[in-house]
Amino acid sequence: MAASVHSRSTAANRQQSELFDEAFLKKLEYLYIVSKKVFAGRGRAERRTRKVGSGIEFADYRDYVPGDDFRYLDWNIYSRMDKLLLRLFEEEEDLHIYLLLDASDSMQMGTPPKLHYAMQVTAALCYVGLANLDRVSIVTFADGLKERLPPARGKGRIFKVFDFLRGVAPGGRTQMAASLRAFVHQNKRRGLAVLISDFYDPEGYEDAINMLRYNRFEPFAIQVVDPAEMQPQLKGDLQLIDCETGEMREITVSPALLRAYIREHERYCEELAEFCTTKQVALFRAETGIPFDELVLKIFRRGGFLR
Amino acid sequence: MTLLGLTLTQLALVMGLSGAAVTVLYILKLRRRRVRVPFSRLWDRVLKEKESTSLFRRLKRLLSLLLQLLFLLLLTAALGDPRLSTEVLDGRHIILLLDTSASMKATDASGGVTRLAAAVEQSRRIVRGMNGADSLMLVRMDTQITPLSAFYRDEKALLKLLDDVRATDTHADLLRALKFCGDALRGRKNPLLILVGDGAYPEHQLAMVQLRGGASPPPPAGRSKSGKARPAAHDLARVDLRGIAVRYVPVGRSRDNIGIVAFNARRYVRNKLSFEVFLEVVNYRKGPAEADLQLYSDGQLIDVQRLKLKGEQTARYTCDPDEGERKRKAWCDLAATGELLEARLAPPGARGSKPGALDAFGLDDRAYALLPRRKKQRVLLVTEGNLFLEGALLLEPNLELVKTRPTAYTEALARRVDAIIFDGNYPSSPVPRDALVLNPPPTGGPFKVTGRIATPMITDQQRKHPVMRWVTLKDVNISNSASFAPEAGVRVLASSFKHPVMVARRVGNLKSVAFGFDLTRSDLPLRVAFPILILNTLDWFAGDSEGLVTSYRTGDTWDINLGTGSQLPVTVTLPDGGTVRSPVHDGRALVHGMLAGIYRLDQGQTRIQLAANLADPDESRIQPRGSLVLDHTTLQPPTGFGISLQREIWIYLLLAAVLLTLLEWTTYNRRVTV
């Protein structure tokens, strides 16, 4: 049993390493996650902060007071105006990035499973964050918060991320609002909150996103969609079973009904997009049919999520 | 509407049971395939929209059940074989009289097909155009009238029968056919007779048909001796078709024909190596015609004569001097080794042409005749010596004479010859061959002798017997003669005051002739009649006669003397290669010949060949009639035979059921009715 688990884990490692090959990781190193807001960090990193410190980007002047570092005196002004002014620089600090991964039952549907695809995206974003010395944390949720990867920093922690993702146990109904309420209460440090989910929540996704917004997180939404969900190939007399709630419904799928479902699914996605646009939340649709690297390197960059 | 299949009660039972079964099956819940979906709420939203039309949906499901019930209803109704009541009541009884006589083999119909093919095609149209409850009887007309079916409504069966119709080489007996049709249609509702043919029928037959007039029989044509009215033979032969609608469908369009209407050949009695031919050729065209008349013997061309005939002219080949030298052409004293003679008409200069190359009717461009087999007759003369007799026998070159004394006669010797002449003697043992007995002994001879007559005078002579042909025994002086008993089977050839002195008899295959007097005590040997009498007797024994028919006419029943005495049935091989068996009675077989050509009759080791020809000037006159007038009435083409609705409604019901199934299948698969 242990041997089989070990071999499975080895295979997963190999798969992970295949997904994140050297060239791809190199490309990721040049990217970083764009944050519109400026968050206060603890350690020095590559993020602008409100703090004025020893960065290299000029911020302002202030009068010299004894004890200040002479190196920051602007001697040109002193020679012209005979005033001692101290140059202030924006101090670069680290950023908290929370990757909120939906691990509910619905994420296990699809070929390949949406969760697998979402984990790949999560891992890629993690690597981008780690490479930029941001504090990256992964939180999985379904009907509540589940596993959590404590904030990590530096590229060397990427393997820890892989191990964490490998250990994610999917399952449960989707209750995004409740899960994110718990999240905001547990995480006082604000930062980016990347919500990776299929947004199939019977109670709605609006409260969940608003929860992040109201608690001054900067939410990003990545909607993972399986093409088979958008255009299912169903026909005939069926008994539909909801994979999360177990609800059953007997239907006869006619071409007209199928067309209506496709329209309804599209409308659902449009509603999500419209909501996010209204609330100024960036939303990306990640179709599992699109190659993973294309999503990360092109679509996220084109959408301004990565730079 | 009338049901010809299941009754209404039975149909209701079938419909009730099957409808109940369908409804039960419809109510049964279907086990559905289970499919896991990530977010059933989306489906709920879709279905909620559809909920608004749930009433319509329910109706659609009901429509599906209704479609199936309708399908059942159609099937059940088809079982009832419903017919329109008007059709059942107004169905016609039709006889389709199809001419299959020899003239229908003429290839002048449109498209170069035979008249029969055109007639069959026309008949097919009529059959396909039958409506409602029309019933049709198919009758074939040639020399025999053959009903091919009863009154059928089954179009398919009738069409199948039409496929098998073939023309024969015989003439059409229109009167018999019309009589048959009149009898078959009389008393039936809406009788209709449709004649499909070329109309090439003799005028005298057409004049015998009565279509119009009252119900009373035709007026008497004469009076009997008692003064009572009696119908003439002509009136008895009339065909009464009153009350029957008669229609005519003409086929054919050409009168182009030159034909051999008579062909026969015979060997000369005195010179059997030679033969003469009797032949008649008629040009039925209006204008002149030219043709080669070829004569073949066993397939070898032995003579060709160029014929130039004016319109409607007849050329006759005969050796009869009564015809007049100017009028006749002659094929006399012909010599050939073969036995099968064939006369052919061919285009001028053509050799080996196929029948029909000369005109549209090829059947009468060929004619066949068979010559009697030529062989020497071995005759045993048992005598003490009779120069008169020997002298007479020496006249015949085809005789091979064997002479012996009565004491040297044996049965073994007798079996080696064909005929025996006993001169004043007769053996005690049975004679195995035909025998001529001269002056037989009072007892033990082939005929019973009742006594002797002194100086008999020949007062009666049987001239029709082959032995007595060309013979006159008037004033023959005879010293005395035996008088024979007129027993059963004995033919008296000559008698003296009712006392038979010359008799003949045939027992089985053996023939016997007896002269009751001694030739040497009579002046008969000095008469011209004597050698003829002797040779006639031998010819009769051999089977030759001047009445020998070497070719028969098709359509007749031939009475053929097999000459074997056996009663075994004979196998007849027809000209087309087919065989039939024919019974034999008293050594004679009856064969009805429908085809022209050579027939072969086999009975054990005996084989006889016969030649048959059309030999019918009326049938060779192939000029078709576009319109036929019977009893001063021009026959109209048939009406009411448009190809329209099929008569059986059940076919349409089944068709509707099939269409309904397709509709149901389509709507189900497209989830319209579910």
mmCIF file of C-alpha atoms in Angstrom, chain A residues 109 200 202 229 234-243 249-255 257 260-261 264-265 267-268 271, chain B residues 29-47 49-51 61 668-672 674:
data_model
loop_
_atom_site.group_PDB
_atom_site.id
_atom_site.type_symbol
_atom_site.label_atom_id
_atom_site.label_comp_id
_atom_site.label_asym_id
_atom_site.label_seq_id
_atom_site.Cartn_x
_atom_site.Cartn_y
_atom_site.Cartn_z
ATOM 1 C CA MET A 109 -15.876 16.905 -12.817
ATOM 2 C CA TYR A 200 -21.006 26.715 -9.120
ATOM 3 C CA PRO A 202 -26.122 27.247 -5.273
ATOM 4 C CA GLU A 229 -20.112 21.619 -19.196
ATOM 5 C CA LEU A 234 -26.372 14.474 -23.677
ATOM 6 C CA LYS A 235 -29.347 12.864 -25.376
ATOM 7 C CA GLY A 236 -32.419 10.933 -24.464
ATOM 8 C CA ASP A 237 -34.102 10.088 -21.218
ATOM 9 C CA LEU A 238 -31.759 10.761 -18.327
ATOM 10 C CA GLN A 239 -31.660 11.014 -14.602
ATOM 11 C CA LEU A 240 -29.433 13.936 -13.668
ATOM 12 C CA ILE A 241 -27.657 13.758 -10.318
ATOM 13 C CA ASP A 242 -26.033 16.811 -8.835
ATOM 14 C CA CYS A 243 -22.537 15.754 -7.840
ATOM 15 C CA ARG A 249 -34.027 15.127 -11.689
ATOM 16 C CA GLU A 250 -35.477 13.155 -14.571
ATOM 17 C CA ILE A 251 -35.336 14.864 -17.859
ATOM 18 C CA THR A 252 -35.551 14.039 -21.554
ATOM 19 C CA VAL A 253 -32.847 15.858 -23.368
ATOM 20 C CA SER A 254 -34.017 17.074 -26.714
ATOM 21 C CA PRO A 255 -31.937 19.205 -29.029
ATOM 22 C CA LEU A 257 -33.501 21.549 -24.351
ATOM 23 C CA ALA A 260 -31.553 26.057 -23.913
ATOM 24 C CA TYR A 261 -29.022 24.658 -21.428
ATOM 25 C CA GLU A 264 -28.340 29.201 -19.835
ATOM 26 C CA HIS A 265 -24.748 28.259 -19.093
ATOM 27 C CA ARG A 267 -25.852 33.470 -19.454
ATOM 28 C CA TYR A 268 -24.550 32.240 -16.089
ATOM 29 C CA GLU A 271 -23.740 37.190 -15.238
ATOM 30 C CA LYS B 29 -41.720 3.751 -16.337
ATOM 31 C CA LEU B 30 -38.583 3.754 -18.374
ATOM 32 C CA ARG B 31 -35.300 3.139 -16.587
ATOM 33 C CA ARG B 32 -33.255 6.195 -17.322
ATOM 34 C CA ARG B 33 -29.525 6.560 -17.714
ATOM 35 C CA ARG B 34 -27.880 8.288 -14.780
ATOM 36 C CA VAL B 35 -25.629 11.221 -15.461
ATOM 37 C CA ARG B 36 -23.717 13.232 -12.868
ATOM 38 C CA VAL B 37 -23.674 16.941 -13.486
ATOM 39 C CA PRO B 38 -21.598 19.575 -11.643
ATOM 40 C CA PHE B 39 -24.376 22.108 -11.161
ATOM 41 C CA SER B 40 -27.956 20.885 -11.502
ATOM 42 C CA ARG B 41 -29.195 24.385 -10.695
ATOM 43 C CA LEU B 42 -28.505 25.333 -14.291
ATOM 44 C CA TRP B 43 -30.716 22.507 -15.525
ATOM 45 C CA ASP B 44 -33.339 23.618 -13.036
ATOM 46 C CA ARG B 45 -33.306 27.062 -14.526
ATOM 47 C CA VAL B 46 -33.691 25.641 -18.013
ATOM 48 C CA LEU B 47 -36.467 23.327 -16.988
ATOM 49 C CA GLU B 49 -38.514 27.980 -18.347
ATOM 50 C CA LYS B 50 -39.967 24.886 -19.894
ATOM 51 C CA GLU B 51 -42.344 24.493 -17.000
ATOM 52 C CA ARG B 61 -46.662 13.163 -24.564
ATOM 53 C CA TYR B 668 -39.322 10.747 -30.833
ATOM 54 C CA ASN B 669 -35.692 10.973 -31.864
ATOM 55 C CA ARG B 670 -35.975 14.716 -32.138
ATOM 56 C CA ARG B 671 -37.708 14.693 -28.744
ATOM 57 C CA VAL B 672 -40.705 16.510 -30.133
ATOM 58 C CA VAL B 674 -41.565 13.360 -25.505
#
